[in-house]
PDB file of C-alpha atoms in Angstrom:
ATOM      1  CA  MET A1427     -17.829-120.555 102.877  1.00 50.00           C
ATOM      2  CA  LYS A1428     -18.723-123.297 105.534  1.00 51.00           C
ATOM      3  CA  SER A1429     -20.697-126.675 105.329  1.00 49.00           C
ATOM      4  CA  GLY A1430     -22.234-128.752 107.644  1.00 49.00           C
ATOM      5  CA  ALA A1431     -23.989-132.104 106.604  1.00 56.00           C
ATOM      6  CA  GLU A1432     -26.434-130.610 104.845  1.00 71.00           C
ATOM      7  CA  THR A1433     -25.936-126.952 105.518  1.00 78.00           C
ATOM      8  CA  ILE A1434     -23.828-123.946 103.669  1.00 85.00           C
ATOM      9  CA  LEU A1435     -23.022-121.195 104.843  1.00 89.00           C
ATOM     10  CA  GLN A1436     -21.683-118.058 103.620  1.00 89.00           C
ATOM     11  CA  VAL A1437     -21.320-114.047 104.355  1.00 89.00           C
ATOM     12  CA  TYR A1438     -20.610-111.418 101.202  1.00 87.00           C
ATOM     13  CA  PRO A1439     -19.395-109.041 101.264  1.00 86.00           C
ATOM     14  CA  ASN A1440     -15.848-110.251 103.018  1.00 81.00           C
ATOM     15  CA  PRO A1441     -14.124-108.700 103.565  1.00 77.00           C
ATOM     16  CA  ALA A1442     -16.008-105.484 103.723  1.00 71.00           C
ATOM     17  CA  GLN A1443     -17.158-101.894 105.314  1.00 70.00           C
ATOM     18  CA  GLY A1444     -20.505-101.645 105.955  1.00 70.00           C
ATOM     19  CA  GLN A1445     -23.160-103.649 105.130  1.00 82.00           C
ATOM     20  CA  ARG A1446     -23.028-107.673 105.186  1.00 88.00           C
ATOM     21  CA  TYR A1447     -25.089-109.945 104.514  1.00 92.00           C
ATOM     22  CA  LEU A1448     -25.625-114.459 105.985  1.00 92.00           C
ATOM     23  CA  SER A1449     -26.749-116.938 103.371  1.00 92.00           C
ATOM     24  CA  ILE A1450     -27.599-120.204 104.695  1.00 90.00           C
ATOM     25  CA  SER A1451     -28.492-122.722 102.367  1.00 89.00           C
ATOM     26  CA  GLY A1452     -29.688-126.168 103.613  1.00 83.00           C
ATOM     27  CA  GLU A1453     -31.842-127.696 105.727  1.00 80.00           C
ATOM     28  CA  ILE A1454     -32.376-124.861 108.718  1.00 82.00           C
ATOM     29  CA  ASN A1455     -34.351-126.372 111.644  1.00 85.00           C
ATOM     30  CA  GLY A1456     -33.870-125.340 115.070  1.00 90.00           C
ATOM     31  CA  ASN A1457     -33.429-122.281 117.346  1.00 93.00           C
ATOM     32  CA  MET A1458     -30.532-119.602 115.695  1.00 93.00           C
ATOM     33  CA  LYS A1459     -27.981-117.545 117.183  1.00 96.00           C
ATOM     34  CA  LEU A1460     -25.760-115.568 116.028  1.00 95.00           C
ATOM     35  CA  SER A1461     -22.570-114.046 117.740  1.00 96.00           C
ATOM     36  CA  LEU A1462     -19.876-111.855 116.701  1.00 94.00           C
ATOM     37  CA  ILE A1463     -16.606-112.209 118.898  1.00 95.00           C
ATOM     38  CA  ASN A1464     -13.402-110.010 118.306  1.00 94.00           C
ATOM     39  CA  SER A1465     -10.289-110.567 118.880  1.00 92.00           C
ATOM     40  CA  THR A1466      -9.920-110.639 122.541  1.00 95.00           C
ATOM     41  CA  GLY A1467     -12.486-112.992 122.501  1.00 95.00           C
ATOM     42  CA  GLN A1468     -14.986-111.197 123.733  1.00 96.00           C
ATOM     43  CA  ILE A1469     -18.873-111.338 122.102  1.00 96.00           C
ATOM     44  CA  ILE A1470     -19.585-107.653 120.959  1.00 93.00           C
ATOM     45  CA  TRP A1471     -22.659-108.899 119.005  1.00 92.00           C
ATOM     46  CA  VAL A1472     -25.919-111.196 119.514  1.00 95.00           C
ATOM     47  CA  ARG A1473     -28.981-111.591 117.899  1.00 94.00           C
ATOM     48  CA  GLU A1474     -31.458-114.104 118.843  1.00 95.00           C
ATOM     49  CA  LEU A1475     -33.396-115.372 116.000  1.00 90.00           C
ATOM     50  CA  GLY A1476     -35.602-117.999 117.335  1.00 90.00           C
ATOM     51  CA  LEU A1477     -37.113-121.102 116.020  1.00 89.00           C
ATOM     52  CA  LEU A1478     -36.515-121.443 112.039  1.00 85.00           C
ATOM     53  CA  ASN A1479     -37.549-124.145 109.537  1.00 85.00           C
ATOM     54  CA  SER A1480     -36.660-123.415 106.340  1.00 82.00           C
ATOM     55  CA  THR A1481     -34.385-124.506 103.116  1.00 84.00           C
ATOM     56  CA  SER A1482     -32.738-121.295 103.135  1.00 86.00           C
ATOM     57  CA  MET A1483     -32.598-118.204 104.261  1.00 88.00           C
ATOM     58  CA  THR A1484     -30.811-114.637 103.897  1.00 91.00           C
ATOM     59  CA  TYR A1485     -29.789-112.340 106.753  1.00 91.00           C
ATOM     60  CA  PRO A1486     -28.746-108.796 106.898  1.00 91.00           C
ATOM     61  CA  LEU A1487     -25.858-108.592 109.385  1.00 88.00           C
ATOM     62  CA  GLN A1488     -26.271-104.953 110.935  1.00 79.00           C
ATOM     63  CA  ILE A1489     -22.281-104.964 112.038  1.00 78.00           C
ATOM     64  CA  GLY A1490     -21.146-101.931 109.554  1.00 72.00           C
ATOM     65  CA  HIS A1491     -19.922 -99.857 112.916  1.00 78.00           C
ATOM     66  CA  LEU A1492     -17.187-101.933 113.836  1.00 82.00           C
ATOM     67  CA  SER A1493     -13.440-101.043 113.877  1.00 86.00           C
ATOM     68  CA  ALA A1494     -10.838-102.517 110.941  1.00 84.00           C
ATOM     69  CA  GLY A1495      -9.873-105.781 112.728  1.00 88.00           C
ATOM     70  CA  LEU A1496     -10.603-109.855 112.256  1.00 91.00           C
ATOM     71  CA  TYR A1497     -14.020-111.127 113.973  1.00 92.00           C
ATOM     72  CA  ILE A1498     -16.003-114.157 114.318  1.00 94.00           C
ATOM     73  CA  LEU A1499     -18.815-115.049 113.411  1.00 94.00           C
ATOM     74  CA  ARG A1500     -20.580-117.640 115.498  1.00 96.00           C
ATOM     75  CA  ILE A1501     -23.567-119.670 114.176  1.00 94.00           C
ATOM     76  CA  ASP A1502     -25.634-121.663 116.269  1.00 94.00           C
ATOM     77  CA  ILE A1503     -28.687-123.671 114.529  1.00 91.00           C
ATOM     78  CA  GLY A1504     -30.364-126.308 117.177  1.00 90.00           C
ATOM     79  CA  GLU A1505     -27.158-128.829 117.905  1.00 90.00           C
ATOM     80  CA  ASN A1506     -25.093-127.518 115.133  1.00 90.00           C
ATOM     81  CA  THR A1507     -22.426-124.252 115.282  1.00 93.00           C
ATOM     82  CA  TYR A1508     -20.522-122.921 112.646  1.00 93.00           C
ATOM     83  CA  TYR A1509     -17.701-120.327 112.833  1.00 94.00           C
ATOM     84  CA  LEU A1510     -16.893-118.130 109.963  1.00 92.00           C
ATOM     85  CA  ARG A1511     -14.131-115.423 110.052  1.00 90.00           C
ATOM     86  CA  GLU A1512     -15.085-111.645 109.072  1.00 85.00           C
ATOM     87  CA  VAL A1513     -12.469-108.939 108.416  1.00 81.00           C
ATOM     88  CA  GLU A1514     -13.490-105.336 108.887  1.00 79.00           C
ATOM     89  CA  HIS A1515     -11.662-102.678 106.995  1.00 71.00           C
TER      90      HIS A1515
END
């Protein structure tokens, strides 16, 4: 779980094999983009969610096709950027 000034982010279940979800609570105001980065630094998955204005949301991450390993989920919301570690079994 990571938090900014008023934003809490959580991916569950983690570690996982298959479907997982991104939960965001707090102020969500701005364009949102999700990027998944592999262990060599390559961006391997991107989703542009567009302009959001909400206090909470849950987004299904369609990343169950990944090979086992460590990944970083980059979450851009407006001017803020967050990073969460993902483990795929």
